[in-house]
Coordinates of C-alpha atoms in Angstrom, one line a residue:
M18 CA -14.6 13.7 25.6
D19 CA -12.7 12.7 28.6
N20 CA -16.2 10.8 29.8
I21 CA -16.2 9.1 26.8
R22 CA -12.7 8.0 26.5
S23 CA -13.6 6.3 29.7
L24 CA -17.0 4.7 29.4
F25 CA -16.2 2.9 26.6
R26 CA -12.8 1.6 27.1
Q27 CA -15.0 0.3 30.5
L28 CA -17.5 -1.2 28.3
A29 CA -15.9 -2.7 25.2
P30 CA -16.1 -5.9 24.8
A31 CA -13.5 -8.9 24.5
V32 CA -13.9 -9.7 20.8
D33 CA -11.6 -9.7 17.8
F34 CA -11.8 -5.8 17.3
C35 CA -13.9 -3.1 19.0
S36 CA -14.0 0.5 18.0
L37 CA -15.7 3.9 18.5
R38 CA -15.9 7.3 16.4
L39 CA -17.4 10.1 17.8
L40 CA -18.5 13.0 15.7
D41 CA -19.4 16.6 17.1
E42 CA -20.4 18.8 14.2
R43 CA -21.5 22.7 14.4
S44 CA -22.8 24.1 11.3
E45 CA -23.8 27.8 10.9
R46 CA -25.4 29.4 7.2
T47 CA -25.7 33.1 6.9
S48 CA -27.4 34.3 3.5
V49 CA -28.2 37.5 1.5
R50 CA -31.0 37.0 -1.0
Q51 CA -31.7 40.1 -2.9
N52 CA -30.6 42.3 -0.6
V53 CA -32.6 40.9 2.2
L54 CA -31.1 38.8 5.1
Q55 CA -32.3 35.0 5.5
P56 CA -32.9 33.3 8.7
L57 CA -29.5 32.3 10.1
N58 CA -29.6 28.5 9.8
T59 CA -27.6 26.3 12.6
S60 CA -27.4 22.8 13.4
L61 CA -25.8 20.7 15.8
D62 CA -25.4 16.6 15.3
R63 CA -23.3 14.7 17.7
G64 CA -23.0 11.0 18.3
A65 CA -21.0 7.7 17.9
M66 CA -20.5 4.4 15.5
I67 CA -19.6 1.0 17.6
T68 CA -18.1 -1.2 15.4
V69 CA -17.7 -4.6 16.4
I70 CA -15.2 -8.1 14.4
H71 CA -15.5 -10.7 15.9
R72 CA -15.1 -14.4 14.8
G73 CA -15.2 -13.2 11.3
G74 CA -18.0 -11.1 11.5
Y75 CA -18.6 -7.4 11.2
G76 CA -21.3 -5.3 13.0
Y77 CA -21.9 -1.8 13.8
A78 CA -24.3 0.4 15.3
A79 CA -24.8 4.4 16.4
T80 CA -26.3 5.9 18.7
S81 CA -26.9 9.8 19.8
D82 CA -26.8 8.3 23.4
L83 CA -23.4 8.7 24.6
S84 CA -24.4 8.0 28.4
A85 CA -23.4 4.5 29.7
A86 CA -26.6 3.1 29.1
G87 CA -26.4 4.6 25.4
L88 CA -23.0 2.9 24.5
K89 CA -23.4 -0.4 26.0
A90 CA -26.9 -0.5 24.2
A91 CA -25.3 0.2 20.6
I92 CA -21.7 -2.0 21.4
A93 CA -24.7 -5.3 22.1
K94 CA -26.0 -4.2 18.7
A95 CA -22.8 -4.1 16.9
Q96 CA -22.0 -7.0 18.9
D97 CA -25.4 -9.0 17.8
W98 CA -24.7 -7.8 13.7
A99 CA -21.0 -9.1 14.4
A100 CA -22.2 -12.9 15.4
A101 CA -25.3 -12.9 13.2
S102 CA -22.7 -12.1 10.1
A103 CA -20.0 -14.8 11.3
G104 CA -19.5 -17.3 8.5
R105 CA -21.8 -15.5 6.2
S106 CA -19.9 -12.9 4.8
V107 CA -18.0 -12.5 1.6
V108 CA -15.0 -12.0 3.5
D109 CA -13.3 -12.9 7.1
Y110 CA -13.6 -9.7 9.2
S111 CA -11.5 -11.1 11.8
A112 CA -8.8 -11.9 9.1
I113 CA -8.0 -7.8 8.1
E114 CA -5.4 -6.4 10.3
L115 CA -7.3 -3.0 10.9
P116 CA -4.7 -0.1 11.7
R117 CA -4.3 1.2 15.9
P118 CA -3.0 4.6 15.0
Q119 CA -2.4 7.1 17.8
G120 CA -1.9 11.1 16.4
V121 CA -3.6 14.7 16.2
Y122 CA -4.9 16.6 13.4
A123 CA -6.3 19.8 13.1
S124 CA -7.3 22.3 10.2
P125 CA -4.8 25.1 9.3
Q126 CA -5.9 28.5 10.8
S127 CA -4.2 32.1 8.8
G128 CA -3.8 33.7 12.6
A129 CA -5.8 36.8 11.3
A130 CA -8.6 38.2 13.5
Q131 CA -11.9 36.5 12.6
P132 CA -14.8 38.2 11.5
S133 CA -17.9 38.4 14.2
R134 CA -21.3 37.1 12.7
R135 CA -22.3 41.1 12.3
E136 CA -19.5 41.5 10.2
I137 CA -19.9 38.5 8.0
I138 CA -23.7 39.8 7.2
D139 CA -22.4 43.1 6.5
I140 CA -19.8 41.4 3.8
L141 CA -22.6 39.1 2.4
M142 CA -25.0 42.4 2.2
A143 CA -22.8 44.6 0.1
E144 CA -21.7 41.9 -2.4
S145 CA -25.8 41.3 -2.8
V146 CA -26.7 45.0 -3.0
A147 CA -23.3 45.4 -5.8
C148 CA -25.3 42.7 -8.1
P149 CA -28.3 43.9 -9.9
L150 CA -26.4 46.4 -12.3
D151 CA -29.4 46.0 -14.5
P152 CA -33.3 45.5 -14.5
R153 CA -32.4 42.6 -16.2
I154 CA -31.3 40.6 -13.1
V155 CA -33.8 39.0 -11.5
D156 CA -32.0 36.6 -8.6
W157 CA -29.1 36.9 -6.7
S158 CA -27.8 35.9 -3.3
A159 CA -24.3 35.7 -1.5
S160 CA -24.4 33.6 1.3
L161 CA -22.0 32.0 4.0
W162 CA -21.6 28.1 5.1
T163 CA -19.0 26.8 8.0
I164 CA -18.9 23.8 9.5
A165 CA -16.9 23.2 12.9
C166 CA -16.5 19.3 13.2
D167 CA -14.6 17.2 15.7
Q168 CA -13.7 13.8 15.6
L169 CA -12.7 10.6 17.9
Y170 CA -11.6 7.1 16.9
L171 CA -11.0 4.9 19.5
T172 CA -10.3 1.4 19.5
A173 CA -10.9 -1.2 22.6
D174 CA -7.0 -1.9 22.7
G175 CA -5.3 1.3 22.9
A176 CA -5.8 3.2 19.6
E177 CA -6.6 6.7 19.8
I178 CA -7.0 9.5 17.1
A179 CA -8.3 13.2 17.3
Q180 CA -9.7 15.0 14.5
Q181 CA -10.7 18.7 14.0
F182 CA -11.9 20.0 11.2
R183 CA -13.1 23.7 10.0
Y184 CA -14.7 24.4 6.6
V185 CA -15.5 27.5 4.8
M186 CA -17.6 27.5 1.9
P187 CA -18.6 31.2 0.6
D188 CA -20.7 31.1 -2.6
L189 CA -22.3 34.4 -5.1
S190 CA -25.0 33.3 -8.1
V191 CA -26.3 36.2 -9.9
S192 CA -29.3 35.4 -12.9
A193 CA -30.0 37.3 -15.4
N194 CA -33.8 37.2 -17.9
A195 CA -34.7 38.7 -21.3
G196 CA -38.3 37.2 -22.4
S197 CA -37.9 33.4 -22.2
E198 CA -34.3 33.1 -21.7
T199 CA -32.6 33.4 -18.5
Q200 CA -28.9 32.7 -17.7
T201 CA -26.9 32.1 -14.3
R202 CA -23.3 32.9 -13.2
S203 CA -21.4 32.4 -10.0
F204 CA -18.3 32.9 -8.3
A205 CA -16.2 29.8 -8.6
G206 CA -19.1 27.4 -9.9
G207 CA -20.2 27.1 -6.5
G208 CA -16.9 24.8 -5.9
L209 CA -15.0 27.5 -3.6
C210 CA -15.0 24.9 -0.5
Q211 CA -11.6 24.6 1.9
Q212 CA -10.7 23.9 5.3
G213 CA -9.2 26.9 7.3
D214 CA -10.9 30.2 8.6
L215 CA -12.9 33.2 7.3
A216 CA -9.7 35.0 5.8
L217 CA -10.7 32.9 2.8
L218 CA -13.2 35.4 2.0
R219 CA -10.2 38.0 1.1
D220 CA -7.9 35.4 0.1
S221 CA -10.0 34.0 -2.4
G222 CA -11.4 37.4 -4.3
F223 CA -14.7 36.7 -2.5
I224 CA -15.3 39.9 -1.3
G225 CA -15.8 42.4 -4.3
C226 CA -16.9 39.8 -6.8
A227 CA -20.0 40.8 -7.3
P228 CA -20.2 43.2 -10.2
G229 CA -18.1 41.0 -12.1
I230 CA -20.1 38.0 -11.9
A231 CA -23.4 40.0 -12.3
R232 CA -21.8 41.5 -15.8
E233 CA -21.2 38.0 -17.0
A234 CA -24.3 36.8 -16.4
L235 CA -25.7 39.9 -18.5
A236 CA -23.1 39.2 -21.1
L237 CA -24.5 35.4 -21.5
L238 CA -27.7 36.8 -21.6
E239 CA -26.3 38.7 -25.4
A240 CA -24.4 36.1 -26.4
P241 CA -25.0 33.2 -29.0
N242 CA -25.7 29.9 -28.4
C243 CA -22.2 27.7 -28.1
P244 CA -21.7 26.0 -31.4
T245 CA -22.2 22.3 -32.1
G246 CA -19.5 20.1 -33.8
R247 CA -16.1 18.4 -33.3
M248 CA -13.5 20.6 -31.8
D249 CA -10.9 21.5 -29.3
L250 CA -12.1 21.8 -25.6
L251 CA -10.6 23.8 -22.8
L252 CA -11.9 23.4 -19.5
M253 CA -11.5 25.6 -16.9
P254 CA -10.7 24.3 -13.3
A255 CA -14.2 24.8 -11.7
Q256 CA -15.6 22.4 -14.9
M257 CA -12.5 20.1 -14.4
M258 CA -13.6 19.5 -11.1
L259 CA -16.4 17.7 -12.3
Q260 CA -15.0 15.9 -14.6
I261 CA -12.5 14.4 -12.6
H262 CA -15.3 13.6 -10.1
E263 CA -17.7 12.0 -12.1
S264 CA -15.2 10.3 -14.6
I265 CA -12.1 9.4 -12.8
G266 CA -13.3 9.4 -9.1
H267 CA -16.4 7.1 -8.9
P268 CA -15.5 4.9 -11.3
L269 CA -12.2 4.0 -9.1
E270 CA -13.8 3.5 -6.1
L271 CA -13.1 -0.3 -5.1
D272 CA -16.0 -1.5 -3.6
R273 CA -18.4 -0.2 -7.2
I274 CA -15.4 -2.1 -9.0
L275 CA -16.5 -5.1 -6.3
G276 CA -20.1 -4.7 -7.1
D277 CA -21.7 -3.5 -4.0
E278 CA -22.8 -0.3 -5.1
R279 CA -24.8 -1.9 -8.8
N280 CA -28.6 -1.5 -6.9
F281 CA -28.4 2.2 -6.4
A282 CA -25.2 4.2 -7.3
G283 CA -24.2 1.7 -10.0
T284 CA -20.9 0.1 -11.4
S285 CA -18.0 1.0 -13.2
F286 CA -16.5 0.2 -16.4
V287 CA -13.2 -0.1 -15.0
T288 CA -12.4 -3.9 -13.7
L289 CA -9.5 -5.6 -11.2
D290 CA -7.7 -6.8 -14.2
M291 CA -7.0 -3.2 -15.4
F292 CA -4.6 -1.6 -12.9
G293 CA -1.5 -1.0 -13.9
H294 CA -1.7 -1.5 -17.5
Y295 CA -4.6 0.5 -18.6
Q296 CA -3.9 3.4 -21.0
Y297 CA -7.1 5.7 -19.1
G298 CA -5.4 9.0 -20.4
S299 CA -3.2 10.3 -22.4
R300 CA 0.7 10.2 -20.8
L301 CA 0.2 13.9 -19.5
L302 CA -2.7 12.5 -17.1
N303 CA -1.1 12.3 -13.5
V304 CA -4.0 11.9 -11.0
T305 CA -3.4 11.5 -7.4
F306 CA -5.2 10.9 -4.1
D307 CA -4.2 13.6 -1.6
P308 CA -5.7 13.9 1.4
T309 CA -2.4 15.2 2.5
R310 CA -3.1 18.9 1.4
P311 CA -4.1 21.1 4.2
E312 CA -6.4 23.5 2.7
Q313 CA -8.2 21.4 0.8
F314 CA -11.7 20.3 1.5
A315 CA -11.2 16.6 2.3
S316 CA -8.2 16.5 4.0
Y317 CA -7.3 14.3 7.2
G318 CA -4.7 12.8 9.1
W319 CA -6.5 9.4 8.9
D320 CA -9.1 7.7 7.5
D321 CA -12.5 6.6 9.1
D322 CA -11.3 2.7 10.0
G323 CA -7.9 4.5 11.0
S324 CA -5.5 4.4 7.8
P325 CA -2.8 6.9 7.9
A326 CA -3.3 9.5 5.5
E327 CA -1.1 9.7 2.5
K328 CA -0.7 11.0 -0.9
V329 CA -0.7 8.0 -3.7
F330 CA -1.0 8.2 -7.5
V331 CA -3.8 6.7 -9.3
I332 CA -2.8 7.2 -12.7
R333 CA 0.2 8.2 -13.7
D334 CA 1.7 9.0 -17.2
G335 CA -1.9 8.1 -18.0
I336 CA -1.5 4.5 -17.0
L337 CA -4.2 3.5 -14.2
Q338 CA -2.1 2.6 -10.8
R339 CA -4.6 1.8 -8.3
P340 CA -8.2 2.3 -7.0
L341 CA -9.6 4.3 -4.5
G342 CA -10.2 1.4 -1.8
G343 CA -9.8 1.2 2.2
A344 CA -8.1 -1.3 4.3
I345 CA -11.3 -3.4 4.2
S346 CA -11.9 -3.7 0.2
Q347 CA -8.1 -3.3 0.1
A348 CA -8.1 -6.7 1.9
R349 CA -11.2 -8.1 -0.2
A350 CA -9.8 -7.6 -3.8
G351 CA -5.9 -8.1 -2.7
I352 CA -4.8 -4.4 -4.4
D353 CA -3.4 -1.9 -2.8
G354 CA -5.7 1.1 -2.8
A355 CA -6.0 4.3 -0.4
A356 CA -6.6 5.6 2.9
S357 CA -10.4 6.2 1.3
S358 CA -12.7 4.7 3.9
R359 CA -15.0 7.8 4.7
A360 CA -18.5 8.1 6.3
S361 CA -20.6 11.2 5.8
S362 CA -21.7 11.1 9.9
W363 CA -21.5 9.1 12.5
N364 CA -24.5 7.2 11.8
R365 CA -23.3 6.0 9.2
P366 CA -20.4 2.9 8.3
P367 CA -17.6 4.0 6.6
L368 CA -17.1 3.8 2.5
D369 CA -14.9 3.8 -0.4
R370 CA -14.9 7.6 -1.1
M371 CA -13.2 10.0 -3.0
S372 CA -10.9 12.5 -0.5
N373 CA -9.1 14.6 -2.6
L374 CA -8.4 13.8 -6.1
N375 CA -6.1 16.0 -8.2
I376 CA -4.6 16.7 -11.1
E377 CA -1.1 17.3 -11.1
P378 CA -0.2 20.6 -13.1
G379 CA 1.8 20.3 -15.8
D380 CA 4.0 22.7 -17.6
S381 CA 1.7 24.8 -20.0
T382 CA 0.2 28.2 -19.6
L383 CA -3.1 29.3 -20.4
D384 CA -1.8 31.4 -22.9
E385 CA 0.0 28.7 -24.6
M386 CA -2.9 26.4 -24.0
I387 CA -5.5 29.3 -26.2
A388 CA -2.6 30.2 -28.7
G389 CA -2.3 26.4 -29.8
V390 CA -6.1 26.4 -30.5
E391 CA -7.6 26.9 -34.1
R392 CA -10.9 26.3 -33.5
G393 CA -12.5 25.6 -30.1
V394 CA -14.4 26.7 -27.1
L395 CA -13.4 27.3 -23.4
M396 CA -15.8 26.6 -20.6
D397 CA -16.1 27.3 -17.0
A398 CA -18.2 25.7 -14.1
N399 CA -20.9 23.5 -14.1
I400 CA -24.2 23.4 -14.1
S401 CA -25.8 20.3 -15.5
W402 CA -24.7 16.7 -15.7
S403 CA -25.7 13.5 -16.8
I404 CA -23.4 10.0 -16.9
D405 CA -24.3 6.5 -16.9
D406 CA -24.1 4.1 -14.2
S407 CA -20.8 2.6 -15.3
R408 CA -20.0 6.1 -15.1
N409 CA -18.9 5.8 -18.5
K410 CA -21.1 7.9 -21.1
F411 CA -21.5 11.2 -20.2
Q412 CA -23.1 14.9 -21.1
F413 CA -21.7 18.1 -19.1
G414 CA -23.4 21.3 -19.7
C415 CA -21.2 25.0 -18.1
E416 CA -22.3 28.3 -16.9
Y417 CA -20.1 29.9 -19.6
G418 CA -18.3 29.5 -22.7
R419 CA -15.9 31.5 -25.0
L420 CA -14.7 30.8 -28.6
I421 CA -11.5 30.2 -29.2
E422 CA -10.6 31.3 -32.8
N423 CA -7.0 31.0 -34.6
G424 CA -5.3 31.1 -31.0
E425 CA -7.1 33.6 -29.4
L426 CA -10.1 33.8 -27.3
T427 CA -13.3 35.6 -29.2
S428 CA -17.1 35.9 -28.2
V429 CA -18.9 34.7 -25.3
V430 CA -21.5 31.8 -25.9
R431 CA -24.1 30.4 -23.8
N432 CA -25.4 27.2 -23.0
P433 CA -22.0 25.3 -23.7
N434 CA -21.6 21.8 -23.5
Y435 CA -20.1 18.5 -24.2
R436 CA -20.1 15.2 -24.1
G437 CA -17.6 11.9 -24.2
I438 CA -17.2 8.4 -23.3
S439 CA -14.8 8.2 -19.8
A440 CA -12.6 5.0 -20.8
T441 CA -11.7 7.3 -24.5
F442 CA -12.2 11.0 -23.3
W443 CA -9.2 11.5 -21.2
R444 CA -6.7 9.7 -23.9
S445 CA -7.4 12.7 -26.0
L446 CA -5.6 15.2 -23.3
R447 CA -3.5 17.0 -25.2
A448 CA -2.3 20.2 -22.6
V449 CA -2.5 20.3 -18.9
G450 CA -2.3 24.1 -17.4
N451 CA 0.8 24.8 -14.7
A452 CA 0.9 25.8 -10.9
D453 CA -0.2 29.1 -12.2
S454 CA -3.8 27.8 -13.3
V455 CA -4.2 26.0 -10.6
A456 CA -7.8 26.3 -8.0
V457 CA -8.5 24.1 -5.2
M458 CA -12.1 23.4 -5.1
G459 CA -14.2 21.2 -3.9
T460 CA -18.1 20.0 -3.0
P461 CA -20.2 19.6 -0.1
F462 CA -22.4 17.2 -2.1
C463 CA -20.9 13.6 -3.1
G464 CA -23.6 11.3 -2.8
K465 CA -23.6 7.4 -2.2
A466 CA -24.8 4.4 -0.9
E467 CA -27.8 3.3 0.7
P468 CA -28.8 4.7 3.1
S469 CA -27.5 8.1 1.6
Q470 CA -24.2 9.1 2.7
I471 CA -23.6 12.9 1.2
I472 CA -19.7 13.4 2.0
R473 CA -17.4 16.3 1.3
V474 CA -14.9 15.8 -1.5
G475 CA -11.7 18.2 -2.7
H476 CA -10.3 18.6 -6.5
A477 CA -7.5 20.1 -7.1
S478 CA -6.5 21.2 -10.9
P479 CA -4.9 23.1 -13.4
A480 CA -7.0 24.0 -16.5
C481 CA -6.9 21.4 -19.1
L482 CA -7.1 21.0 -23.2
F483 CA -9.1 18.2 -25.0
S484 CA -8.7 17.8 -28.8
D485 CA -11.7 16.4 -30.9
V486 CA -14.6 16.6 -28.9
E487 CA -18.5 17.1 -29.2
V488 CA -19.5 20.1 -28.0
F489 CA -22.9 21.4 -28.8
G490 CA -25.0 24.3 -27.7
A491 CA -28.8 23.9 -26.3
E492 CA -31.8 23.3 -28.5
A493 CA -33.7 26.3 -29.9

């Protein structure tokens, strides 16, 4: 990277602002399916994005050619786009004061000895072998996806940050079938995605999880369909992850509120005049944007425009406080946002994105929440989702359900679903689990923008109880 530093400083043009964002990423996937090791998958990705702001215009260009000639060509192209957009943009970009950061960031490391590739394969194979407890189990797999990503951000006037990310994503899935009925159960709903090292395999309970997951898949196969009606709904963290993501995270993206995404990803039911007073949820709802939690999937020291990571409340005591918008969108809208300007790779520009969007724990134990329900359903782990293009009306389905009757968990039910409206759903929040019920989860597959950007997002949440929700099972 020293060569990139010197080349960029030599080649940087005399403009109002110029930055380079270099990304070097290595991804490895190891998978065992039905006790057969699948082909190992390794990918390498390296390149740089140049951004130029000059005389009010904004331009960018990316290149995987990191030679002097490659960087020079990218800088020239970014300058051309900045010149073309000057005087024609919705905002004077030169009037926006972008940060000039200095520092380093690194994902946490446990210090424990790390398993070799052979040992990783053995771990996955052991989980796979433990899955087929019954002839009705027809498919199963265990996998591990790891990513090492090094990122360097430079500005022509001396700013420099180096960030080192290490991502770990174990997964296990079991499918059972009888006749025309198939049910699937997965470890953590596929949502165990964190920063750190392979100590996560042990600490998360992944090692040894297969028999329990298989038994739950078989139980679903034999279970009755989820009942239909309005009732209480207890969502576990693996489903809360999606609920937060779709009905809080996406509606609060500031570029979506400003209309930038309307032709592809859609708009938002949230408008700028709602911030500071809109009752988004009950008083129990406290939501934070927090890229500072070390082990969480989308933590960082600075966003991709150089703004320092900071934990901020986007909803406090149920009241909407601020959107998810980076420095440029904040300047456009004239409202405080968050350090949320993020790009999926070196060949994409930063956009307003979620990082870690979390529900702060309350003071209810899981047992207390269950005991307070006369008739309801506990649901865990998303399996299907649908939401309109303003992120308002939604319908979500889960892998696993259990009835709650007269304050007790009773029988397992399959195909549990529920629907609601984001603008009112969170006001039915009746209880929020304490810290003991919190799970730190995430997804590597949050999509947005044209051209498409698939990005990593984290969600930490306790179990949460909602009242009078429309619940239903699958059609017979």
